[in-house]
Amino acid sequence: AEVTHDYQSTLDTVARQLAEIVGDSCTVRLVSDDGAWLELAASYHPDPEAAVFMRTVLAGEKYQRTDEGLTGRAVQTGQPILIPTITSEQLKATIDPKLWAILDRFTISSVLIAPLRTSGRVIGAIAMSRKQPGRPYTEDDLALLQDLANRAALAIGNARLYQDVKAELERRRQAEAWLRESEARFHSTLDTMLE
């Protein structure tokens, strides 16, 4: 596994590695800070042209309520979802119509979704899809994805914590610089007044 402290790199690496291990495409959605939304954090498709297409379509997906769709259900219940066989029409019934372009371009035949759990709470979900023709996902695939999702959640949580600590250190550095500058101005003014 690759080691990085950069938050977005961690998310992108998680999506890519899960797609390579479990198969086909992967999207990572995280619960927003206020808990009301699922936000797209990363996506991966092994075909570079398809990856660009997915990113373009998914970029239009601003938010999805956590109680909507299959991914929202996995986040709300904390339970993984396995759908060994599904049609585009069945999938369209579960997702925002803005995303139907993906289903029109790719014939998805099997879906896996695993919640991302860390510190006893669900922070998001990973959705995997396998296109047709392809072997349907199995219970073994679901167990593997959930194990990997638990590890990914830890990596994401650590990267998020590192990002927060780095931001706090930068805020403190800026505050200290401002304080030193203010103190220097004060001493300069005081020296001028005492001359």
PDB file of C-alpha atoms in Angstrom:
ATOM      1  CA  ALA A   1       0.000   0.000   0.000  1.00  0.00           C
ATOM      2  CA  GLU A   2       1.129   3.517  -0.747  1.00  0.00           C
ATOM      3  CA  VAL A   3       1.791   5.838   2.179  1.00  0.00           C
ATOM      4  CA  THR A   4       0.764   9.475   1.876  1.00  0.00           C
ATOM      5  CA  HIS A   5      -0.298  12.188   4.271  1.00  0.00           C
ATOM      6  CA  ASP A   6      -2.091  14.232   1.619  1.00  0.00           C
ATOM      7  CA  TYR A   7      -5.838  13.871   2.158  1.00  0.00           C
ATOM      8  CA  GLN A   8      -6.955  13.901  -1.498  1.00  0.00           C
ATOM      9  CA  SER A   9      -4.100  11.602  -2.523  1.00  0.00           C
ATOM     10  CA  THR A  10      -5.225   9.158   0.154  1.00  0.00           C
ATOM     11  CA  LEU A  11      -8.796   9.234  -1.189  1.00  0.00           C
ATOM     12  CA  ASP A  12      -7.647   8.797  -4.800  1.00  0.00           C
ATOM     13  CA  THR A  13      -5.338   5.932  -3.810  1.00  0.00           C
ATOM     14  CA  VAL A  14      -8.149   4.202  -1.902  1.00  0.00           C
ATOM     15  CA  ALA A  15     -10.467   4.397  -4.933  1.00  0.00           C
ATOM     16  CA  ARG A  16      -7.777   3.146  -7.334  1.00  0.00           C
ATOM     17  CA  GLN A  17      -6.545   0.299  -5.152  1.00  0.00           C
ATOM     18  CA  LEU A  18     -10.043  -0.942  -4.341  1.00  0.00           C
ATOM     19  CA  ALA A  19     -10.959  -0.930  -8.030  1.00  0.00           C
ATOM     20  CA  GLU A  20      -7.787  -2.875  -8.832  1.00  0.00           C
ATOM     21  CA  ILE A  21      -8.372  -5.428  -6.055  1.00  0.00           C
ATOM     22  CA  VAL A  22     -12.158  -5.838  -6.145  1.00  0.00           C
ATOM     23  CA  GLY A  23     -12.800  -4.951  -9.781  1.00  0.00           C
ATOM     24  CA  ASP A  24     -14.020  -2.352 -12.245  1.00  0.00           C
ATOM     25  CA  SER A  25     -15.023   1.090 -10.965  1.00  0.00           C
ATOM     26  CA  CYS A  26     -15.118   2.634  -7.509  1.00  0.00           C
ATOM     27  CA  THR A  27     -16.580   5.768  -5.954  1.00  0.00           C
ATOM     28  CA  VAL A  28     -15.857   7.018  -2.450  1.00  0.00           C
ATOM     29  CA  ARG A  29     -18.458   9.247  -0.799  1.00  0.00           C
ATOM     30  CA  LEU A  30     -17.951  10.828   2.610  1.00  0.00           C
ATOM     31  CA  VAL A  31     -20.479  12.213   5.069  1.00  0.00           C
ATOM     32  CA  SER A  32     -20.276  16.010   5.232  1.00  0.00           C
ATOM     33  CA  ASP A  33     -19.189  17.703   8.459  1.00  0.00           C
ATOM     34  CA  ASP A  34     -22.824  18.507   9.346  1.00  0.00           C
ATOM     35  CA  GLY A  35     -23.878  14.896   8.685  1.00  0.00           C
ATOM     36  CA  ALA A  36     -26.635  15.843   6.243  1.00  0.00           C
ATOM     37  CA  TRP A  37     -24.961  15.016   2.931  1.00  0.00           C
ATOM     38  CA  LEU A  38     -22.840  12.477   1.148  1.00  0.00           C
ATOM     39  CA  GLU A  39     -20.161  14.207  -0.881  1.00  0.00           C
ATOM     40  CA  LEU A  40     -18.208  12.606  -3.688  1.00  0.00           C
ATOM     41  CA  ALA A  41     -14.605  12.388  -2.465  1.00  0.00           C
ATOM     42  CA  ALA A  42     -12.941  10.238  -5.141  1.00  0.00           C
ATOM     43  CA  SER A  43     -13.677   7.980  -8.076  1.00  0.00           C
ATOM     44  CA  TYR A  44     -11.699   5.561 -10.214  1.00  0.00           C
ATOM     45  CA  HIS A  45     -12.241   3.625 -13.423  1.00  0.00           C
ATOM     46  CA  PRO A  46      -9.483   1.505 -15.010  1.00  0.00           C
ATOM     47  CA  ASP A  47     -10.129   2.915 -18.499  1.00  0.00           C
ATOM     48  CA  PRO A  48      -8.670   6.475 -18.559  1.00  0.00           C
ATOM     49  CA  GLU A  49     -11.314   7.719 -21.029  1.00  0.00           C
ATOM     50  CA  ALA A  50     -14.087   6.230 -18.905  1.00  0.00           C
ATOM     51  CA  ALA A  51     -12.484   7.747 -15.782  1.00  0.00           C
ATOM     52  CA  VAL A  52     -12.618  11.225 -17.327  1.00  0.00           C
ATOM     53  CA  PHE A  53     -16.252  10.656 -18.342  1.00  0.00           C
ATOM     54  CA  MET A  54     -17.155   9.488 -14.823  1.00  0.00           C
ATOM     55  CA  ARG A  55     -15.394  12.436 -13.172  1.00  0.00           C
ATOM     56  CA  THR A  56     -17.178  14.842 -15.528  1.00  0.00           C
ATOM     57  CA  VAL A  57     -20.624  13.391 -14.772  1.00  0.00           C
ATOM     58  CA  LEU A  58     -19.951  12.961 -11.050  1.00  0.00           C
ATOM     59  CA  ALA A  59     -18.614  16.515 -10.792  1.00  0.00           C
ATOM     60  CA  GLY A  60     -22.185  17.594 -11.478  1.00  0.00           C
ATOM     61  CA  GLU A  61     -23.308  15.583  -8.452  1.00  0.00           C
ATOM     62  CA  LYS A  62     -22.999  18.244  -5.806  1.00  0.00           C
ATOM     63  CA  TYR A  63     -24.642  16.445  -2.898  1.00  0.00           C
ATOM     64  CA  GLN A  64     -26.751  13.433  -2.174  1.00  0.00           C
ATOM     65  CA  ARG A  65     -28.814  13.190   0.994  1.00  0.00           C
ATOM     66  CA  THR A  66     -27.561  10.398   3.214  1.00  0.00           C
ATOM     67  CA  ASP A  67     -30.994   8.757   3.285  1.00  0.00           C
ATOM     68  CA  GLU A  68     -31.230   8.472  -0.516  1.00  0.00           C
ATOM     69  CA  GLY A  69     -30.149   5.650  -2.780  1.00  0.00           C
ATOM     70  CA  LEU A  70     -28.165   2.532  -2.083  1.00  0.00           C
ATOM     71  CA  THR A  71     -25.076   4.374  -0.864  1.00  0.00           C
ATOM     72  CA  GLY A  72     -27.178   6.466   1.507  1.00  0.00           C
ATOM     73  CA  ARG A  73     -28.810   3.311   2.838  1.00  0.00           C
ATOM     74  CA  ALA A  74     -25.396   1.749   3.527  1.00  0.00           C
ATOM     75  CA  VAL A  75     -24.346   4.898   5.395  1.00  0.00           C
ATOM     76  CA  GLN A  76     -27.579   5.104   7.416  1.00  0.00           C
ATOM     77  CA  THR A  77     -27.687   1.424   8.371  1.00  0.00           C
ATOM     78  CA  GLY A  78     -23.941   0.831   8.581  1.00  0.00           C
ATOM     79  CA  GLN A  79     -24.547  -2.388   6.639  1.00  0.00           C
ATOM     80  CA  PRO A  80     -22.856  -3.397   3.364  1.00  0.00           C
ATOM     81  CA  ILE A  81     -24.975  -4.030   0.285  1.00  0.00           C
ATOM     82  CA  LEU A  82     -24.493  -6.786  -2.281  1.00  0.00           C
ATOM     83  CA  ILE A  83     -26.561  -6.848  -5.454  1.00  0.00           C
ATOM     84  CA  PRO A  84     -25.135  -9.704  -7.552  1.00  0.00           C
ATOM     85  CA  THR A  85     -27.343  -8.915 -10.559  1.00  0.00           C
ATOM     86  CA  ILE A  86     -29.004  -5.599 -11.349  1.00  0.00           C
ATOM     87  CA  THR A  87     -30.300  -3.923 -14.497  1.00  0.00           C
ATOM     88  CA  SER A  88     -29.718  -0.328 -15.560  1.00  0.00           C
ATOM     89  CA  GLU A  89     -33.433   0.340 -15.053  1.00  0.00           C
ATOM     90  CA  GLN A  90     -33.285  -0.946 -11.475  1.00  0.00           C
ATOM     91  CA  LEU A  91     -30.195   1.176 -10.798  1.00  0.00           C
ATOM     92  CA  LYS A  92     -31.814   4.257 -12.333  1.00  0.00           C
ATOM     93  CA  ALA A  93     -34.620   3.896  -9.798  1.00  0.00           C
ATOM     94  CA  THR A  94     -32.061   4.299  -6.984  1.00  0.00           C
ATOM     95  CA  ILE A  95     -29.944   7.236  -8.193  1.00  0.00           C
ATOM     96  CA  ASP A  96     -30.291  10.875  -9.142  1.00  0.00           C
ATOM     97  CA  PRO A  97     -31.334  11.310 -12.806  1.00  0.00           C
ATOM     98  CA  LYS A  98     -28.264  13.548 -13.300  1.00  0.00           C
ATOM     99  CA  LEU A  99     -26.182  10.375 -12.999  1.00  0.00           C
ATOM    100  CA  TRP A 100     -28.117   8.323 -15.529  1.00  0.00           C
ATOM    101  CA  ALA A 101     -25.521   9.228 -18.190  1.00  0.00           C
ATOM    102  CA  ILE A 102     -23.134   6.806 -16.460  1.00  0.00           C
ATOM    103  CA  LEU A 103     -25.675   4.001 -16.699  1.00  0.00           C
ATOM    104  CA  ASP A 104     -26.376   4.868 -20.328  1.00  0.00           C
ATOM    105  CA  ARG A 105     -22.651   4.624 -21.118  1.00  0.00           C
ATOM    106  CA  PHE A 106     -21.773   1.578 -18.988  1.00  0.00           C
ATOM    107  CA  THR A 107     -23.870  -1.532 -18.592  1.00  0.00           C
ATOM    108  CA  ILE A 108     -23.495  -2.175 -14.883  1.00  0.00           C
ATOM    109  CA  SER A 109     -24.548  -5.643 -13.867  1.00  0.00           C
ATOM    110  CA  SER A 110     -23.389  -6.050 -10.262  1.00  0.00           C
ATOM    111  CA  VAL A 111     -22.983  -3.680  -7.295  1.00  0.00           C
ATOM    112  CA  LEU A 112     -21.176  -3.742  -3.943  1.00  0.00           C
ATOM    113  CA  ILE A 113     -21.376  -0.996  -1.327  1.00  0.00           C
ATOM    114  CA  ALA A 114     -19.504  -0.985   1.967  1.00  0.00           C
ATOM    115  CA  PRO A 115     -19.751   1.616   4.724  1.00  0.00           C
ATOM    116  CA  LEU A 116     -16.539   3.312   5.831  1.00  0.00           C
ATOM    117  CA  ARG A 117     -16.376   2.942   9.612  1.00  0.00           C
ATOM    118  CA  THR A 118     -13.856   4.530  11.943  1.00  0.00           C
ATOM    119  CA  SER A 119     -13.946   5.244  15.682  1.00  0.00           C
ATOM    120  CA  GLY A 120     -17.348   3.577  15.941  1.00  0.00           C
ATOM    121  CA  ARG A 121     -19.081   5.761  13.355  1.00  0.00           C
ATOM    122  CA  VAL A 122     -19.804   5.633   9.639  1.00  0.00           C
ATOM    123  CA  ILE A 123     -17.897   8.363   7.781  1.00  0.00           C
ATOM    124  CA  GLY A 124     -18.976   7.414   4.259  1.00  0.00           C
ATOM    125  CA  ALA A 125     -19.241   4.515   1.844  1.00  0.00           C
ATOM    126  CA  ILE A 126     -17.432   2.875  -1.027  1.00  0.00           C
ATOM    127  CA  ALA A 127     -19.486   1.786  -4.029  1.00  0.00           C
ATOM    128  CA  MET A 128     -18.104  -0.726  -6.514  1.00  0.00           C
ATOM    129  CA  SER A 129     -19.720  -1.628  -9.794  1.00  0.00           C
ATOM    130  CA  ARG A 130     -18.939  -4.366 -12.266  1.00  0.00           C
ATOM    131  CA  LYS A 131     -19.907  -3.963 -15.859  1.00  0.00           C
ATOM    132  CA  GLN A 132     -21.448  -6.535 -18.087  1.00  0.00           C
ATOM    133  CA  PRO A 133     -20.219  -9.041 -19.136  1.00  0.00           C
ATOM    134  CA  GLY A 134     -18.514  -9.913 -15.911  1.00  0.00           C
ATOM    135  CA  ARG A 135     -18.703 -12.266 -12.986  1.00  0.00           C
ATOM    136  CA  PRO A 136     -21.339 -11.104 -10.509  1.00  0.00           C
ATOM    137  CA  TYR A 137     -20.059  -9.983  -7.123  1.00  0.00           C
ATOM    138  CA  THR A 138     -20.302 -12.615  -4.401  1.00  0.00           C
ATOM    139  CA  GLU A 139     -20.495 -12.755  -0.602  1.00  0.00           C
ATOM    140  CA  ASP A 140     -16.703 -13.318  -0.641  1.00  0.00           C
ATOM    141  CA  ASP A 141     -16.270 -10.085  -2.626  1.00  0.00           C
ATOM    142  CA  LEU A 142     -18.490  -8.289  -0.109  1.00  0.00           C
ATOM    143  CA  ALA A 143     -16.458  -9.606   2.847  1.00  0.00           C
ATOM    144  CA  LEU A 144     -13.228  -8.552   1.102  1.00  0.00           C
ATOM    145  CA  LEU A 145     -14.597  -5.089   0.305  1.00  0.00           C
ATOM    146  CA  GLN A 146     -15.822  -4.545   3.876  1.00  0.00           C
ATOM    147  CA  ASP A 147     -12.420  -5.557   5.266  1.00  0.00           C
ATOM    148  CA  LEU A 148     -10.668  -3.201   2.832  1.00  0.00           C
ATOM    149  CA  ALA A 149     -13.224  -0.447   3.561  1.00  0.00           C
ATOM    150  CA  ASN A 150     -12.467  -0.718   7.284  1.00  0.00           C
ATOM    151  CA  ARG A 151      -8.751  -0.324   6.548  1.00  0.00           C
ATOM    152  CA  ALA A 152      -9.454   2.516   4.103  1.00  0.00           C
ATOM    153  CA  ALA A 153     -11.574   4.307   6.709  1.00  0.00           C
ATOM    154  CA  LEU A 154      -8.624   4.222   9.091  1.00  0.00           C
ATOM    155  CA  ALA A 155      -6.305   5.642   6.395  1.00  0.00           C
ATOM    156  CA  ILE A 156      -8.865   8.333   5.498  1.00  0.00           C
ATOM    157  CA  GLY A 157      -9.377   9.207   9.157  1.00  0.00           C
ATOM    158  CA  ASN A 158      -5.619   9.472   9.692  1.00  0.00           C
ATOM    159  CA  ALA A 159      -5.173  11.623   6.571  1.00  0.00           C
ATOM    160  CA  ARG A 160      -8.058  13.872   7.683  1.00  0.00           C
ATOM    161  CA  LEU A 161      -6.511  14.212  11.148  1.00  0.00           C
ATOM    162  CA  TYR A 162      -3.107  14.996   9.637  1.00  0.00           C
ATOM    163  CA  GLN A 163      -4.735  17.631   7.400  1.00  0.00           C
ATOM    164  CA  ASP A 164      -6.497  19.194  10.399  1.00  0.00           C
ATOM    165  CA  VAL A 165      -3.302  19.237  12.493  1.00  0.00           C
ATOM    166  CA  LYS A 166      -1.348  20.752   9.594  1.00  0.00           C
ATOM    167  CA  ALA A 167      -4.009  23.464   9.155  1.00  0.00           C
ATOM    168  CA  GLU A 168      -3.987  24.229  12.893  1.00  0.00           C
ATOM    169  CA  LEU A 169      -0.191  24.490  12.910  1.00  0.00           C
ATOM    170  CA  GLU A 170      -0.359  26.894   9.955  1.00  0.00           C
ATOM    171  CA  ARG A 171      -2.998  29.014  11.748  1.00  0.00           C
ATOM    172  CA  ARG A 172      -0.766  29.155  14.821  1.00  0.00           C
ATOM    173  CA  ARG A 173       2.278  30.053  12.720  1.00  0.00           C
ATOM    174  CA  GLN A 174       0.334  32.906  11.107  1.00  0.00           C
ATOM    175  CA  ALA A 175      -0.961  34.111  14.492  1.00  0.00           C
ATOM    176  CA  GLU A 176       2.552  34.065  15.947  1.00  0.00           C
ATOM    177  CA  ALA A 177       3.912  35.979  12.928  1.00  0.00           C
ATOM    178  CA  TRP A 178       1.128  38.560  13.309  1.00  0.00           C
ATOM    179  CA  LEU A 179       1.864  38.840  17.035  1.00  0.00           C
ATOM    180  CA  ARG A 180       5.605  39.340  16.410  1.00  0.00           C
ATOM    181  CA  GLU A 181       4.838  41.968  13.751  1.00  0.00           C
ATOM    182  CA  SER A 182       2.372  43.735  16.039  1.00  0.00           C
ATOM    183  CA  GLU A 183       4.849  43.652  18.906  1.00  0.00           C
ATOM    184  CA  ALA A 184       7.600  45.076  16.658  1.00  0.00           C
ATOM    185  CA  ARG A 185       5.268  47.909  15.554  1.00  0.00           C
ATOM    186  CA  PHE A 186       4.390  48.614  19.186  1.00  0.00           C
ATOM    187  CA  HIS A 187       8.065  48.768  20.200  1.00  0.00           C
ATOM    188  CA  SER A 188       8.863  50.938  17.180  1.00  0.00           C
ATOM    189  CA  THR A 189       6.043  53.350  18.091  1.00  0.00           C
ATOM    190  CA  LEU A 190       7.110  53.340  21.739  1.00  0.00           C
ATOM    191  CA  ASP A 191      10.739  54.019  20.788  1.00  0.00           C
ATOM    192  CA  THR A 192       9.622  56.921  18.578  1.00  0.00           C
ATOM    193  CA  MET A 193       7.525  58.370  21.381  1.00  0.00           C
ATOM    194  CA  LEU A 194      10.402  58.125  23.890  1.00  0.00           C
ATOM    195  CA  GLU A 195      12.938  59.870  21.658  1.00  0.00           C
TER     196      GLU A 195
END
